[in-house]
Coordinates of C-alpha atoms and ligand atoms in Angstrom, one line a residue:
M21 CA -26.8 8.1 2.5
K22 CA -29.6 8.9 -0.2
P23 CA -29.3 6.8 -3.0
E24 CA -29.3 7.9 -6.9
S25 CA -32.2 8.7 -8.8
T26 CA -33.3 5.3 -9.4
S27 CA -36.4 3.4 -8.5
F28 CA -36.5 0.7 -5.8
S29 CA -37.1 -2.1 -7.7
R30 CA -33.6 -1.6 -8.6
R31 CA -32.0 -1.9 -5.5
N32 CA -31.2 -5.3 -3.6
F33 CA -32.1 -4.6 0.1
L34 CA -30.1 -6.4 2.7
R35 CA -30.7 -6.5 6.4
I36 CA -27.6 -6.1 7.7
G37 CA -28.7 -7.4 11.4
T38 CA -29.4 -10.9 9.7
L39 CA -26.2 -11.2 7.5
A40 CA -22.8 -11.9 9.1
I41 CA -19.9 -9.6 7.6
G42 CA -18.4 -11.3 4.6
S43 CA -21.9 -11.9 3.0
L44 CA -22.8 -9.3 0.7
P45 CA -25.6 -9.5 -1.8
A46 CA -25.3 -10.1 -5.0
L47 CA -25.3 -6.7 -6.4
N48 CA -28.0 -5.8 -8.7
H49 CA -26.7 -3.2 -11.1
R50 CA -29.0 -2.8 -14.1
G51 CA -28.6 0.9 -15.2
N52 CA -26.0 3.3 -14.5
T53 CA -27.1 5.1 -11.9
A54 CA -28.1 1.8 -9.8
E55 CA -26.9 2.0 -6.7
S56 CA -27.1 -1.1 -4.1
V57 CA -28.4 0.0 -0.6
L58 CA -27.7 -1.6 2.6
E59 CA -30.6 -1.6 4.8
T60 CA -28.7 -1.2 8.6
S61 CA -31.8 -1.2 11.1
A62 CA -35.3 -1.0 12.0
S63 CA -34.8 3.0 12.3
G64 CA -34.7 3.1 8.7
R65 CA -31.4 4.6 8.2
T66 CA -29.6 3.3 4.8
A67 CA -26.2 2.8 3.5
S68 CA -25.4 2.6 -0.1
L69 CA -22.5 1.5 -2.4
H70 CA -21.6 3.8 -5.1
P71 CA -22.7 3.4 -8.5
L72 CA -19.5 1.7 -11.1
L73 CA -20.1 4.0 -13.6
T74 CA -21.2 7.4 -12.5
P75 CA -23.6 9.2 -14.8
S76 CA -21.4 11.9 -16.5
S77 CA -23.0 15.0 -14.7
K78 CA -22.4 13.3 -11.3
F79 CA -18.4 13.7 -11.6
V80 CA -17.0 15.8 -9.5
D81 CA -15.8 18.9 -11.8
V82 CA -12.2 20.2 -11.8
S83 CA -11.8 22.6 -14.0
R84 CA -9.6 25.6 -14.6
G85 CA -10.2 28.6 -17.3
E86 CA -12.4 31.8 -17.6
P87 CA -15.6 31.3 -18.6
R88 CA -15.0 27.9 -17.9
P89 CA -15.6 26.1 -21.6
H90 CA -18.6 24.5 -20.2
S91 CA -20.2 27.5 -19.8
L92 CA -19.9 28.8 -23.3
E93 CA -23.5 28.6 -25.5
G94 CA -24.0 29.5 -28.9
V95 CA -21.8 31.0 -31.5
A96 CA -19.2 31.4 -28.8
L97 CA -19.4 27.9 -28.3
E98 CA -18.7 27.2 -32.1
E99 CA -16.1 30.2 -32.3
A100 CA -14.0 27.6 -29.4
R101 CA -15.0 25.3 -31.9
L102 CA -16.4 23.0 -29.0
T103 CA -19.8 21.6 -31.1
P104 CA -19.3 18.0 -32.6
E105 CA -19.6 19.9 -35.7
T106 CA -16.6 22.5 -35.2
W107 CA -14.2 20.7 -33.3
R108 CA -10.8 20.5 -34.8
C109 CA -7.2 19.6 -33.1
E110 CA -4.3 20.8 -34.6
I111 CA -1.2 18.6 -34.3
T112 CA 2.3 20.0 -34.7
A113 CA 6.2 20.2 -34.1
D114 CA 7.9 22.3 -31.2
P115 CA 10.8 24.1 -33.1
F116 CA 12.3 23.6 -29.4
V117 CA 16.5 23.4 -29.5
E118 CA 18.9 24.2 -26.6
E119 CA 23.0 24.0 -27.0
P120 CA 24.5 22.1 -27.1
H121 CA 22.6 19.0 -26.8
T122 CA 19.5 19.4 -28.3
K123 CA 20.5 20.4 -31.9
L124 CA 17.4 19.4 -33.8
P125 CA 13.9 19.9 -33.4
A126 CA 11.3 17.6 -33.4
S127 CA 9.5 17.2 -36.7
L128 CA 6.6 15.5 -38.4
A129 CA 6.0 14.9 -42.0
K130 CA 2.3 16.1 -42.1
P131 CA 1.1 18.7 -39.4
L132 CA -2.3 18.9 -38.9
T133 CA -3.2 22.4 -38.8
H134 CA -6.1 25.0 -38.9
A135 CA -4.2 27.2 -41.6
A136 CA -3.5 24.2 -43.6
G137 CA -7.2 23.2 -43.4
N138 CA -6.3 19.7 -42.0
A139 CA -6.6 20.1 -38.7
L140 CA -8.2 16.5 -37.0
D141 CA -11.9 16.7 -37.1
L142 CA -14.5 14.6 -35.3
P143 CA -15.9 12.3 -38.2
L144 CA -12.0 11.4 -38.9
L145 CA -11.6 10.5 -35.3
L146 CA -14.4 8.3 -35.4
E147 CA -13.5 7.0 -38.0
L148 CA -10.6 5.6 -36.8
G149 CA -12.2 4.6 -33.6
K150 CA -13.8 1.6 -36.3
T151 CA -10.6 -0.1 -36.5
H152 CA -8.6 1.0 -33.6
G153 CA -11.4 2.2 -30.8
V154 CA -10.8 1.0 -27.6
H155 CA -13.0 0.7 -24.3
F156 CA -12.4 0.3 -20.8
L157 CA -13.4 1.4 -17.2
K158 CA -11.0 4.1 -15.8
A159 CA -11.8 6.0 -11.9
M160 CA -11.2 9.8 -12.1
Q161 CA -9.0 10.8 -9.7
C162 CA -7.4 14.4 -8.6
L163 CA -3.7 14.8 -7.5
N164 CA -5.1 17.2 -4.9
I165 CA -8.4 15.4 -4.1
D166 CA -9.0 13.3 -1.6
T167 CA -12.5 11.8 -3.1
P168 CA -12.4 10.0 -6.0
L169 CA -14.2 12.2 -9.1
G170 CA -16.2 9.0 -10.7
Q171 CA -15.7 6.4 -12.7
G172 CA -16.8 5.5 -16.5
I173 CA -16.3 3.3 -19.4
W174 CA -14.5 5.8 -21.8
S175 CA -14.4 4.5 -25.4
G176 CA -11.7 6.5 -28.0
V177 CA -8.9 6.2 -29.9
P178 CA -5.3 5.5 -29.0
L179 CA -2.9 8.4 -29.1
C180 CA -0.3 6.5 -31.4
E181 CA -3.0 6.0 -33.9
V182 CA -3.7 9.4 -34.1
L183 CA -0.2 10.7 -34.3
K184 CA -0.3 8.2 -37.4
L185 CA -2.0 11.0 -39.3
C186 CA 1.2 13.0 -39.6
G187 CA 3.2 10.5 -41.0
K188 CA 6.9 10.2 -40.1
M189 CA 8.1 11.4 -36.6
Q190 CA 11.7 12.5 -35.9
N191 CA 13.8 13.8 -32.5
V192 CA 10.5 13.3 -30.4
R193 CA 10.6 12.7 -26.6
R194 CA 7.5 14.3 -24.9
I195 CA 4.4 14.8 -26.7
Y196 CA 2.0 17.6 -25.1
F197 CA -1.6 18.0 -25.1
L198 CA -3.8 21.5 -24.4
G199 CA -7.0 22.1 -23.8
F200 CA -9.5 25.3 -24.9
Y201 CA -8.1 28.3 -23.3
N202 CA -9.4 31.3 -24.4
N203 CA -6.3 32.2 -26.2
D204 CA -5.3 33.6 -23.0
P205 CA -1.4 32.3 -22.4
K206 CA -2.3 32.9 -18.8
Q207 CA -4.6 30.3 -19.2
V208 CA -2.7 27.6 -20.7
F209 CA -3.6 24.3 -19.0
K210 CA -1.3 21.6 -20.7
S211 CA -0.2 18.0 -19.5
S212 CA 2.3 15.1 -21.6
V213 CA 3.7 12.0 -21.5
S214 CA 6.8 10.6 -22.9
Y215 CA 7.5 8.9 -26.2
T216 CA 7.9 5.7 -24.9
Q217 CA 4.1 6.2 -22.6
C218 CA 2.2 7.2 -25.6
M219 CA 3.8 4.7 -28.2
E220 CA 4.3 1.4 -26.0
T221 CA 1.7 -0.1 -23.8
P222 CA 2.8 -3.2 -21.7
P223 CA 0.6 -6.0 -22.5
G224 CA -2.3 -5.7 -19.8
D225 CA -2.0 -2.0 -19.5
L226 CA -4.2 0.7 -21.2
P227 CA -3.2 3.3 -23.6
V228 CA -3.2 7.1 -23.3
F229 CA -6.3 7.9 -25.9
L230 CA -8.4 10.7 -27.2
A231 CA -12.0 9.9 -25.9
Y232 CA -15.2 10.6 -27.5
Q233 CA -17.6 8.6 -25.5
L234 CA -18.2 8.3 -21.7
N235 CA -20.5 5.6 -20.6
G236 CA -21.9 4.9 -24.0
S237 CA -23.0 8.2 -25.1
P238 CA -21.2 11.0 -26.9
L239 CA -18.6 12.8 -23.9
S240 CA -20.4 15.9 -22.6
L241 CA -19.2 19.4 -23.2
L242 CA -19.5 19.1 -19.3
R243 CA -17.1 16.2 -18.9
G244 CA -14.4 17.9 -21.5
G245 CA -16.1 17.0 -24.7
P246 CA -16.3 16.6 -27.8
V247 CA -12.7 15.2 -27.0
R248 CA -10.9 14.8 -24.1
M249 CA -7.5 13.1 -23.3
I250 CA -7.6 10.0 -21.5
V251 CA -4.2 8.8 -19.5
P252 CA -5.1 5.7 -17.7
W253 CA -2.8 5.6 -15.3
S254 CA -2.1 9.1 -13.8
H255 CA -4.5 11.5 -11.8
G256 CA -7.0 13.8 -13.7
Y257 CA -4.8 16.6 -14.2
K258 CA -3.0 14.4 -17.5
S259 CA -6.3 14.0 -19.2
I260 CA -7.2 17.1 -20.5
K261 CA -10.5 18.0 -21.4
W262 CA -11.9 19.9 -24.5
L263 CA -9.0 19.0 -26.4
Q264 CA -7.7 21.0 -28.9
H265 CA -4.4 20.6 -29.7
I266 CA -1.2 18.2 -29.6
F267 CA 2.7 18.9 -30.2
V268 CA 5.8 16.6 -30.4
T269 CA 8.9 18.2 -28.8
N270 CA 12.1 17.3 -28.5
D271 CA 12.8 19.0 -24.8
P272 CA 13.0 15.9 -22.7
R273 CA 11.8 17.8 -19.6
N274 CA 8.7 17.7 -18.5
S275 CA 6.6 21.1 -17.7
D276 CA 3.2 20.3 -17.3
T277 CA 1.3 22.9 -15.9
Y278 CA 0.4 20.8 -12.8
A279 CA 4.1 21.0 -12.0
N280 CA 4.0 24.4 -10.9
G281 CA 1.8 23.8 -8.2
N282 CA 4.3 21.8 -6.4
N283 CA 2.5 18.2 -7.5
D284 CA 4.6 15.4 -9.1
P285 CA 4.0 16.0 -12.9
D286 CA 4.8 12.2 -13.4
S287 CA 2.2 10.6 -10.8
Y288 CA 0.5 7.5 -11.2
L289 CA -3.2 6.7 -9.7
K290 CA -2.4 5.2 -6.1
T291 CA -3.7 2.4 -4.3
A292 CA -5.9 3.9 -1.8
A293 CA -9.3 3.5 0.4
Y294 CA -11.5 6.4 0.7
V295 CA -13.9 6.6 3.6
D296 CA -17.4 7.9 2.8
K297 CA -18.5 11.1 4.5
E298 CA -22.1 9.6 5.6
I299 CA -21.2 8.3 8.9
A300 CA -19.0 11.2 10.2
N301 CA -20.9 13.2 13.4
K302 CA -23.5 10.6 13.5
K303 CA -25.4 9.3 16.1
F304 CA -26.0 5.3 16.3
K305 CA -28.2 3.7 18.9
E306 CA -26.4 1.1 21.0
G307 CA -27.0 -2.2 19.6
E308 CA -27.8 -0.8 15.9
P309 CA -24.9 -1.7 13.6
V310 CA -22.8 0.9 12.2
V311 CA -22.3 0.5 8.3
L312 CA -18.7 2.2 7.2
T313 CA -18.5 2.3 3.3
G314 CA -16.1 4.1 1.1
Q315 CA -14.4 3.5 -2.4
V316 CA -11.4 1.9 -3.1
I317 CA -9.3 2.8 -6.2
S318 CA -6.7 0.3 -7.9
G319 CA -3.5 2.1 -8.0
L320 CA -0.1 1.3 -9.9
S321 CA 0.5 -1.6 -7.5
G322 CA -3.0 -2.9 -7.2
V323 CA -5.4 -4.2 -4.3
K324 CA -4.9 -7.1 -1.5
R325 CA -7.8 -5.9 0.6
V326 CA -8.9 -2.9 2.8
E327 CA -9.3 -3.2 6.2
Y328 CA -11.0 -1.0 9.2
W329 CA -9.8 0.3 12.4
V330 CA -12.3 1.8 15.0
R331 CA -11.3 2.9 18.3
R332 CA -13.1 4.5 21.4
V333 CA -11.9 8.0 22.1
E334 CA -12.2 10.4 25.1
D335 CA -13.1 13.7 23.1
K336 CA -11.6 15.4 20.5
Q337 CA -8.6 13.8 19.3
E338 CA -5.6 15.3 18.1
K339 CA -5.2 14.0 14.3
L340 CA -2.9 10.8 14.4
A341 CA -0.4 10.8 11.8
D342 CA 0.0 8.2 8.6
D343 CA 2.8 6.8 10.5
A344 CA 1.8 7.2 14.5
P345 CA 2.7 4.3 16.5
E346 CA -1.0 3.7 17.2
I347 CA -2.1 3.3 13.6
L348 CA 1.2 1.4 12.9
Q349 CA 0.4 -1.1 15.5
A350 CA -3.3 -1.2 15.9
E351 CA -5.6 -4.4 14.9
W352 CA -7.1 -4.3 11.6
T353 CA -10.1 -6.2 10.1
P354 CA -10.7 -6.7 6.5
C355 CA -13.9 -4.6 4.9
E356 CA -16.0 -6.5 2.5
L357 CA -15.1 -5.5 -1.4
E358 CA -18.1 -5.5 -3.6
P359 CA -18.1 -8.4 -6.0
Q360 CA -17.5 -8.1 -9.7
P361 CA -21.3 -7.2 -11.0
D362 CA -22.6 -8.9 -14.1
W363 CA -21.2 -6.7 -16.8
S364 CA -23.6 -7.2 -19.3
R365 CA -26.2 -6.0 -17.2
I366 CA -24.5 -2.5 -16.6
L367 CA -22.6 -2.0 -19.7
H368 CA -24.3 0.2 -22.3
A369 CA -26.1 -1.6 -25.4
A370 CA -22.7 -0.4 -27.7
V371 CA -20.3 -2.5 -26.0
R372 CA -20.1 -6.0 -24.9
P373 CA -17.6 -6.7 -21.8
Q374 CA -15.0 -9.1 -24.3
Q375 CA -14.4 -5.6 -26.0
L376 CA -13.2 -3.7 -22.7
L377 CA -9.7 -4.1 -22.0
G378 CA -8.6 -5.7 -19.0
F379 CA -11.7 -8.2 -19.4
D380 CA -11.1 -12.1 -19.8
Q381 CA -12.8 -12.4 -23.7
A382 CA -13.9 -16.0 -22.4
T383 CA -16.0 -15.1 -19.1
G384 CA -16.2 -11.1 -20.2
K385 CA -15.2 -10.9 -16.4
L386 CA -12.3 -8.2 -15.2
L387 CA -9.3 -10.3 -14.6
T388 CA -8.4 -8.6 -11.8
W389 CA -10.9 -6.4 -9.2
P390 CA -11.0 -4.2 -8.6
P391 CA -9.2 -3.2 -12.1
R392 CA -5.8 -1.4 -12.1
Y393 CA -6.8 2.4 -12.4
G394 CA -10.5 1.2 -11.5
M395 CA -12.1 1.7 -8.0
C396 CA -15.2 -0.5 -6.6
S397 CA -17.0 -0.2 -3.1
Y398 CA -16.1 -1.7 0.0
S399 CA -18.0 -1.8 3.2
A400 CA -18.0 -2.9 6.9
T401 CA -20.5 -3.6 9.5
L402 CA -19.3 -2.2 12.9
R403 CA -21.1 -4.0 15.9
D404 CA -21.7 -4.4 19.7
L405 CA -20.0 -0.9 20.2
K406 CA -20.8 0.1 23.6
P407 CA -22.0 4.3 24.0
G408 CA -19.0 6.3 23.5
L409 CA -17.5 8.6 20.7
Y410 CA -15.5 6.5 18.3
E411 CA -12.9 7.2 15.5
V412 CA -13.0 4.8 12.1
R413 CA -10.2 4.4 9.5
A414 CA -9.6 2.6 6.7
R415 CA -6.7 2.4 4.7
A416 CA -6.2 -0.4 1.6
V417 CA -3.3 -2.8 1.2
D418 CA -1.7 -3.3 -2.2
L419 CA -0.6 -6.4 -3.9
N420 CA 3.4 -5.7 -2.5
G421 CA 2.2 -5.4 0.9
F422 CA 2.1 -2.0 1.3
T423 CA -0.5 -0.2 3.4
Q424 CA -1.7 3.0 2.8
P425 CA -0.3 5.8 2.1
E426 CA 2.8 3.5 1.9
P427 CA 4.8 3.3 -0.1
R428 CA 4.7 7.2 -1.4
P429 CA 3.7 8.8 1.6
A430 CA 3.9 12.1 -0.4
Q431 CA 1.0 13.8 -0.7
K432 CA 1.6 15.8 -3.6
N433 CA 2.2 12.8 -5.5
G434 CA -0.7 11.6 -5.0
K435 CA -3.4 12.4 -1.7
N436 CA -3.7 9.3 -0.1
A437 CA -3.5 9.8 3.8
I438 CA -5.5 7.3 6.2
Q439 CA -9.0 8.8 6.4
V440 CA -10.9 8.9 9.7
R441 CA -14.6 9.9 10.3
Q442 CA -15.9 10.2 14.3
F443 CA -19.0 8.9 15.1
E444 CA -21.0 8.3 18.6
V445 CA -22.7 5.3 19.9
V446 CA -25.8 6.4 22.2
Ligands
MTE509 N1 -8.9 21.7 -20.2 C1 -8.6 21.5 -18.8 N2 -8.5 19.9 -18.8 C2 -8.6 19.4 -17.4 C3 -9.0 20.2 -16.3 C4 -8.7 21.9 -16.8 O1 -9.0 22.6 -15.9 N3 -8.5 22.4 -17.9 N4 -8.6 19.7 -15.2 C5 -7.6 18.7 -14.9 C6 -8.0 18.0 -13.6 S1 -6.7 19.0 -12.5 C7 -9.1 17.4 -12.9 S2 -8.4 16.2 -11.5 C8 -9.1 16.2 -14.1 C9 -11.0 16.3 -13.9 O2 -11.6 15.8 -14.7 P1 -13.5 16.3 -14.5 O3 -14.1 17.5 -14.7 O4 -13.9 15.5 -15.4 O5 -13.7 15.1 -13.4 O6 -9.6 17.5 -15.5 C10 -8.5 17.8 -16.0 N5 -8.1 18.2 -17.1
MO510 MO1 -6.9 17.9 -10.7

């Protein structure tokens, strides 16, 4: 595994050979890009954990639209209103009515529009941030991709506070958001939350918000800046980048663009372990420890543990179904979760751990680890494997005791199938 672009002095090295499972080192996360490296063998093979905060440019990018908004430059970028100075967001009410039940359209006392010259701009949003700003740690994960995209500290203003700029709201049942789409109806990419999800946040949970910072820096154009929506509990498709328009509607149906792909348009992030690819198809010398690493996302139901199962196989095997008897009856062994870091050392200067949602005010530590809608790395060291071909799998167990991919095995609700990697001991 290749470490990130950080200097050697920033990492803690560990001689796996001298340590038992259960004694991962205290991680040394000094910078946002620091990775911990587990030194696995005299042969110099190394395995590393992922940095807790993914640098903005290292997120896996999932973007539609032609040309890609982040490929625009100069005047085109200004005309697209995608510079900090030109950014505007309209907030309007949908005239939708439908006989016989929906007779009254949604309304806003004061819509914010380009035409009226009062569309929301960045200075006003930043001003709101001084009194209503929120910061929190959240993983980005696509409903349709079986690898976490990245994790960061996102900062911005809750959507419910922004909507107050529009005065009295009536007959609103859903709130939609759209990004830049080149004025082409075919390119519309829109997502929504219900009125309740927008206006009421359960204590200890995180609000929908308009983000303008990632890891303490202005949100880059690449990550959807100047401003993107963040819907903490959901997969990436709700977190609309290059935000330009919010509208409220009295249509109670969910017509998110993502619903068209047979996806569940009200998904929650799934508690699931994802296995790093580095181990796949590698040859290890007999006696050399084999280090399994990956990341576990904490979805709505939290993480109790991550566990692995390794088995010897004769040759390329038929893939086991997630509910195959072999998997259900196998003996799974707990993996080691990366410990919670010293947050004051990995956060940017602008944010103290106490200011982050989900953190204990007294200790500056997260109340749960990994945090809900966040992720951390896990690892396991496999020893004493005789020469042969092996398969290794990892799965998460949630706080309700369900093992991945239960209780919701439908993959169009979020990719959380049990992952397998094959390797050889020679
Ligand atoms: N405007 C816009 N927003 C968007 C998208 C898009 O194509 N256009 N893709 C969505 C999807 S499907 C995902 S998974 C996330 C990915 O976020 P990232 O590119 O920052 O990793 O952005 C979401 N927001
Ligand atoms: Mo996605």
